[in-house]
XYZ file of C-alpha atoms in Angstrom:
444
model
C 1.238 40.018 7.046
C 3.912 39.073 4.484
C 6.771 41.508 4.112
C 6.876 43.310 0.759
C 10.486 44.467 0.988
C 12.193 45.436 -2.258
C 15.474 47.040 -1.200
C 18.165 46.682 1.440
C 16.744 49.759 3.187
C 13.294 48.165 3.313
C 14.687 45.071 5.022
C 16.672 47.056 7.560
C 13.670 49.225 8.414
C 11.289 46.266 8.678
C 13.632 44.310 10.944
C 14.213 47.284 13.208
C 10.513 48.160 13.502
C 9.499 44.534 14.121
C 12.390 43.669 16.425
C 13.733 40.871 14.268
C 16.624 39.390 16.211
C 18.049 36.838 13.775
C 18.073 36.441 9.996
C 18.650 33.093 8.337
C 20.454 33.170 5.001
C 19.222 30.397 2.674
C 20.706 28.811 -0.444
C 20.868 25.317 -1.957
C 23.601 22.931 -2.915
C 23.682 21.414 -6.403
C 21.352 18.555 -5.411
C 18.746 20.946 -4.030
C 19.275 20.537 -0.286
C 18.462 23.722 1.589
C 21.463 25.234 3.387
C 21.328 27.987 5.978
C 23.264 29.976 8.520
C 22.032 32.693 10.862
C 23.263 36.195 11.556
C 22.132 38.619 14.277
C 20.410 41.883 13.377
C 23.632 43.776 14.119
C 25.308 42.104 11.104
C 22.377 42.590 8.734
C 23.528 45.821 7.090
C 26.942 44.359 6.303
C 25.328 41.214 4.910
C 22.934 43.134 2.682
C 25.556 45.363 1.091
C 28.701 43.238 1.196
C 27.531 39.677 1.724
C 28.629 37.210 4.381
C 31.663 34.996 3.879
C 31.497 31.257 4.575
C 33.425 28.047 3.909
C 31.989 26.369 0.828
C 34.226 23.291 0.865
C 31.647 21.140 2.670
C 28.686 22.159 0.483
C 27.936 19.565 -2.211
C 28.962 20.862 -5.605
C 30.581 24.045 -4.325
C 34.314 24.707 -3.960
C 37.349 22.528 -3.312
C 39.016 22.885 0.066
C 41.891 24.874 -1.461
C 39.494 27.471 -2.901
C 36.669 27.339 -0.384
C 35.920 31.000 0.341
C 32.372 31.886 -0.729
C 30.148 34.924 -0.177
C 26.378 34.742 0.416
C 24.669 37.941 -0.757
C 21.031 38.154 0.401
C 18.284 39.073 -2.053
C 16.177 41.676 -0.177
C 13.077 40.875 -2.250
C 12.963 37.411 -0.659
C 12.834 38.589 2.966
C 10.055 37.030 5.050
C 9.511 36.237 8.702
C 9.528 32.563 9.639
C 6.072 32.036 11.197
C 7.127 28.884 13.049
C 9.837 30.910 14.810
C 7.448 33.564 16.127
C 7.832 34.933 19.632
C 9.686 37.735 21.325
C 12.780 37.076 19.209
C 11.480 37.078 15.634
C 13.465 35.316 12.921
C 13.519 36.279 9.243
C 14.963 34.619 6.163
C 16.365 35.653 2.789
C 17.531 33.637 -0.185
C 21.089 34.368 -1.229
C 23.105 34.515 -4.402
C 26.495 32.867 -3.954
C 29.507 34.878 -5.106
C 33.226 34.352 -5.417
C 35.403 36.502 -3.138
C 35.932 38.971 -6.006
C 32.167 39.541 -6.265
C 31.562 37.578 -9.462
C 28.738 35.008 -9.526
C 29.753 31.518 -8.442
C 29.151 29.095 -11.331
C 28.124 26.309 -8.947
C 25.190 28.225 -7.465
C 21.907 26.657 -8.721
C 20.081 29.965 -8.277
C 22.642 31.609 -10.555
C 22.150 28.864 -13.148
C 18.446 29.679 -13.307
C 19.013 33.450 -13.306
C 21.483 33.100 -16.159
C 18.990 31.116 -18.256
C 16.182 33.555 -17.474
C 18.345 36.501 -18.501
C 19.035 34.764 -21.806
C 15.295 34.283 -22.250
C 14.581 37.929 -21.367
C 16.829 39.026 -24.222
C 14.346 37.311 -26.534
C 11.476 39.219 -24.917
C 9.958 36.378 -22.883
C 9.085 35.735 -19.242
C 8.900 32.111 -18.044
C 6.052 31.296 -15.656
C 5.673 28.016 -13.791
C 3.104 26.510 -11.442
C 4.171 23.206 -9.869
C 1.954 20.636 -8.154
C 4.081 19.042 -5.439
C 2.898 15.756 -3.980
C 4.193 14.322 -0.708
C 3.479 11.733 1.971
C 2.820 12.019 5.692
C 4.114 9.123 7.796
C 3.920 8.414 11.519
C 7.701 8.746 11.831
C 10.896 8.892 9.822
C 11.782 5.339 10.864
C 9.433 3.474 8.528
C 6.729 4.497 6.028
C 3.571 3.915 8.081
C 0.688 5.940 6.565
C -1.547 8.156 8.687
C -4.696 7.246 6.757
C -6.289 5.035 4.129
C -7.807 7.917 2.207
C -7.931 8.271 -1.547
C -8.151 10.960 -4.205
C -10.074 14.064 -3.059
C -11.418 12.256 0.023
C -13.192 14.552 2.493
C -13.947 12.133 5.311
C -12.290 10.874 8.456
C -10.140 8.823 6.078
C -8.183 12.045 5.444
C -6.313 12.398 8.708
C -4.169 15.299 7.552
C -6.707 18.063 6.858
C -5.379 20.086 9.802
C -1.791 19.652 8.655
C -2.612 20.918 5.166
C -4.599 23.827 6.602
C -1.754 24.902 8.897
C 0.736 24.506 6.050
C -1.327 26.712 3.734
C -1.751 29.329 6.437
C 2.017 29.403 6.997
C 2.770 29.662 3.275
C 0.345 32.553 2.901
C 1.912 34.312 5.899
C 5.163 34.140 3.928
C 3.597 35.652 0.810
C 3.241 32.391 -1.137
C -0.132 32.024 -2.846
C -1.812 28.614 -2.787
C -4.428 27.586 -5.342
C -5.834 24.511 -3.600
C -4.967 21.368 -1.670
C -6.361 17.852 -1.461
C -5.718 14.243 -0.560
C -3.996 12.424 -3.400
C -4.523 8.907 -4.783
C -2.240 6.922 -2.482
C -2.693 6.330 1.249
C -1.465 9.347 3.243
C -0.432 11.180 0.062
C -1.232 14.869 -0.326
C -0.892 17.786 -2.701
C -0.777 21.548 -2.215
C -0.661 23.510 -5.476
C 1.079 26.860 -5.683
C -0.244 29.786 -7.706
C 1.923 30.307 -10.778
C 4.772 32.840 -10.664
C 7.914 33.694 -12.586
C 10.422 30.855 -12.480
C 12.929 32.413 -10.065
C 10.251 33.357 -7.545
C 8.722 29.917 -7.900
C 12.013 28.101 -7.364
C 12.445 30.066 -4.122
C 8.821 29.235 -3.248
C 9.349 25.515 -3.852
C 12.296 25.473 -1.463
C 10.195 27.337 1.111
C 7.228 25.019 0.508
C 9.281 21.897 1.186
C 10.668 23.184 4.484
C 7.247 24.508 5.576
C 5.578 21.137 4.902
C 8.232 19.397 6.969
C 8.169 21.965 9.791
C 4.390 21.825 10.188
C 4.438 18.028 10.061
C 7.061 17.930 12.799
C 4.985 20.362 14.862
C 2.095 17.871 14.664
C 4.355 14.948 15.581
C 4.468 13.322 12.141
C 6.959 13.113 9.282
C 6.574 14.500 5.745
C 8.632 13.263 2.803
C 9.030 14.284 -0.825
C 10.687 10.966 -1.702
C 9.391 10.040 -5.182
C 8.467 6.420 -4.348
C 8.505 5.671 -0.612
C 6.134 2.667 -0.730
C 6.082 -0.157 -3.271
C 2.791 -0.996 -4.936
C 1.136 2.429 -4.711
C 1.535 5.723 -6.557
C 4.667 7.781 -6.096
C 4.911 11.559 -5.763
C 5.344 13.848 -8.744
C 5.862 17.537 -9.368
C 3.664 18.189 -12.398
C 4.915 21.526 -13.673
C 2.574 23.882 -15.514
C 4.478 26.390 -17.621
C 4.053 29.126 -20.184
C 5.914 31.986 -21.858
C 4.670 35.561 -21.778
C 5.602 38.696 -23.667
C 4.753 41.389 -21.167
C 1.129 40.675 -20.227
C 0.450 38.596 -23.346
C 0.515 34.807 -23.195
C 2.814 33.712 -26.027
C 1.344 30.188 -25.868
C -2.188 31.247 -26.865
C -3.613 31.366 -30.389
C -7.405 31.821 -30.730
C -7.372 30.457 -34.280
C -5.621 27.159 -33.569
C -7.734 24.006 -33.009
C -5.845 23.422 -29.757
C -5.605 27.177 -28.964
C -1.820 26.767 -29.030
C 0.505 29.203 -30.769
C 3.439 28.100 -32.921
C 5.703 29.046 -30.019
C 3.794 26.722 -27.685
C 3.863 23.835 -30.167
C 7.588 24.166 -30.757
C 8.166 24.472 -27.007
C 6.288 21.205 -26.433
C 8.269 19.575 -29.242
C 11.479 20.676 -27.524
C 10.388 19.166 -24.212
C 9.534 15.888 -25.933
C 12.780 15.657 -27.909
C 15.053 16.436 -24.970
C 13.081 14.803 -22.108
C 15.371 11.781 -21.944
C 18.611 13.714 -21.688
C 17.369 16.170 -19.030
C 15.865 13.428 -16.843
C 19.017 13.374 -14.719
C 17.883 16.777 -13.422
C 14.096 16.398 -13.362
C 14.411 12.917 -11.812
C 17.782 12.849 -10.114
C 17.658 9.965 -7.639
C 17.832 6.163 -7.830
C 14.404 6.223 -6.209
C 13.026 8.534 -8.918
C 12.985 5.671 -11.412
C 10.911 3.449 -9.148
C 8.116 5.984 -9.678
C 8.547 6.165 -13.455
C 7.026 2.781 -14.239
C 3.734 1.926 -16.004
C 0.611 1.444 -13.918
C 0.929 4.161 -11.281
C -0.150 7.302 -13.197
C 3.439 8.509 -13.618
C 4.394 9.320 -17.221
C 6.788 6.880 -18.843
C 6.162 7.405 -22.545
C 7.195 10.538 -24.418
C 4.171 12.032 -26.144
C 1.654 14.818 -25.612
C -2.109 15.035 -25.316
C -4.986 17.097 -23.984
C -7.104 14.587 -22.048
C -4.668 11.687 -21.797
C -2.910 11.720 -18.425
C -0.561 8.898 -19.411
C 1.256 11.372 -21.693
C 4.452 13.138 -20.669
C 3.065 16.556 -21.624
C -0.582 17.465 -21.173
C -2.292 20.617 -22.461
C -5.164 21.600 -20.137
C -8.393 22.413 -21.950
C -8.881 26.068 -22.929
C -11.664 27.976 -21.188
C -13.112 30.967 -23.098
C -11.844 34.242 -21.690
C -8.933 32.545 -19.923
C -6.205 33.210 -22.499
C -3.612 33.828 -19.808
C -4.245 30.346 -18.413
C -3.131 28.615 -21.631
C -0.206 26.457 -20.595
C 1.416 23.060 -20.824
C 1.868 20.563 -18.009
C 5.090 18.536 -17.888
C 4.352 15.494 -15.749
C 7.596 13.609 -15.164
C 9.556 15.827 -12.688
C 9.411 14.730 -9.070
C 9.365 16.878 -5.916
C 12.853 15.774 -4.821
C 14.534 17.632 -7.692
C 16.469 20.876 -7.421
C 13.818 23.347 -8.694
C 16.384 25.901 -9.879
C 17.996 23.323 -12.137
C 14.756 21.568 -13.138
C 13.153 24.810 -14.313
C 16.380 25.689 -16.138
C 16.539 22.462 -18.141
C 12.836 22.379 -18.998
C 13.099 25.960 -20.227
C 16.208 25.146 -22.250
C 14.560 22.097 -23.826
C 11.462 24.064 -24.749
C 13.436 26.968 -26.179
C 15.557 24.562 -28.218
C 12.307 23.577 -29.881
C 11.312 27.198 -30.467
C 14.672 28.244 -31.845
C 15.166 25.021 -33.818
C 11.654 25.069 -35.314
C 10.935 21.553 -34.061
C 7.815 19.962 -35.496
C 5.219 18.824 -32.990
C 3.796 15.342 -33.638
C 0.066 14.676 -33.405
C -1.356 14.288 -29.889
C -1.860 10.782 -28.542
C -5.244 10.529 -26.833
C -5.144 6.750 -26.331
C -3.896 5.232 -23.074
C -0.256 4.637 -23.945
C 0.120 2.083 -21.136
C -2.207 -0.279 -22.998
C -0.411 -0.024 -26.348
C 1.866 -2.800 -27.532
C 5.550 -2.032 -28.086
C 4.946 -2.233 -31.836
C 2.093 0.285 -31.616
C 4.252 2.711 -29.661
C 7.099 2.243 -32.122
C 4.805 2.930 -35.073
C 3.744 6.215 -33.439
C 7.353 7.156 -32.632
C 6.726 7.094 -28.860
C 9.960 6.676 -26.945
C 10.347 6.053 -23.202
C 11.975 7.968 -20.399
C 15.127 6.407 -18.925
C 14.381 3.306 -16.900
C 17.111 3.838 -14.308
C 19.470 6.426 -12.930
C 22.305 4.759 -14.856
C 20.477 5.202 -18.159
C 19.773 8.833 -17.264
C 23.477 9.402 -16.539
C 24.511 7.903 -19.874
C 22.032 10.103 -21.749
C 23.151 13.196 -19.847
C 26.796 12.581 -20.700
C 25.929 12.861 -24.400
C 23.792 15.992 -23.990
C 25.202 19.244 -25.289
C 22.020 21.021 -24.217
C 22.349 19.864 -20.617
C 26.012 20.821 -20.380
C 25.386 24.302 -21.786
C 22.306 24.915 -19.626
C 23.882 23.892 -16.324
C 27.375 25.175 -17.016
C 30.501 23.046 -16.797
C 30.827 23.256 -13.008
C 27.305 22.071 -12.126
C 27.157 19.568 -14.982
C 30.424 17.896 -13.963
C 29.559 17.707 -10.283
C 26.040 16.435 -10.916
C 27.209 13.625 -13.182
C 30.009 12.604 -10.828
C 27.679 12.663 -7.827
C 25.076 10.548 -9.600
C 27.712 8.054 -10.764
C 28.740 7.631 -7.127
C 25.115 7.185 -6.082
C 24.594 4.510 -8.736
C 27.762 2.662 -7.752
C 26.647 2.651 -4.108
C 23.196 1.395 -5.086
C 24.583 -1.443 -7.230
C 26.441 -3.103 -4.362
C 23.489 -3.175 -1.951
C 21.606 -6.461 -1.576
C 17.926 -5.548 -1.320
C 15.237 -7.431 0.662
C 13.559 -8.282 -2.662
C 16.644 -10.222 -3.719
C 16.729 -12.175 -0.469
C 13.047 -13.108 -0.779
C 13.220 -13.870 -4.496
C 16.505 -15.705 -4.929
C 17.682 -17.147 -1.619
C 15.191 -20.053 -1.625
C 16.205 -21.192 -5.129
C 19.907 -20.404 -5.411
């Protein structure tokens, strides 16, 4: 059964009663890599009330070596047992907030970035809910991308060789208190999707980090390799993280209007307009890798063009059809993020973009229900349809000019992210790829 701890006392009591020997303290670096260190039960009380000190100088985006002392303060509400570490010596985990030695929040902590933006939203009376659809691939090993199967979308045959892996993954997630809506084989060979039940953004960001490690752990247990790389194989679909999102006021969905033709409130329309206007400048966060832009090309179901629609899945933002009596399900789906992003930062920038539209009274253009991929450049231009960045370099350049991005991330995270991505681009530029050898060597 999942632990429902709320306080430090709850965690201490649960661990004592269930003989939990070790507790892993989890947090992420700026790029979204999960970091962890373990403490024995005997140190748990100190950790819960005072935090545990560690050297942050080697964590990407954290402190310089001359100011490296950091404190990890566990959030008791995130305590869960790790099912894959079951046995006589049980192991638990908690997500941590990272503090400076004086107890103030560390500006480079991605979880703090999201909490800060959610607190700002709460002052306006809103709660931000998200429900991501994370796609991933199973391969035979981490050495080369050899698929396990030749299955396709929603296949339920022997072509889907990973049914047991998905089942075990879902069971593990549910044991950790993470609700799953459904799972299925995706379009590409050996590509899969497990969709999480929507939750508030902070809980969901923690859940996404847990989801990614659970998928990988269960895959390893079965002797295969799972990857969230956006585009691991040329010529087939890449993996996305379509993110369903909505704003609530208490129990009321602020996106729903029963009198609107689209059942969208003014808040929802302005939020969509904000996402559309700022999508290019926040792409460095939602799509942060060189490889991310190999997915964002026409022809593979990934959104490239900035528009919105209801039925058109080539649009950047889709509004799922309203079902009578399902007002709380009214939401928008942002389709360009990929599953290799940092969820704390991705949710932060999408929220900031949407709220810029709400607060700035942005006007929402008409929906585009035609397949944008089949439009000519002149047709797209006439409709005012712009494109997402075509490369990491373009995303960097757009981010550097973005006041919204700088304010949302804070100076520390913004500066490190841009510098890190500039380094990544410089490293990528000097590599000679196999494509270049095959294409140019015979003729040059």
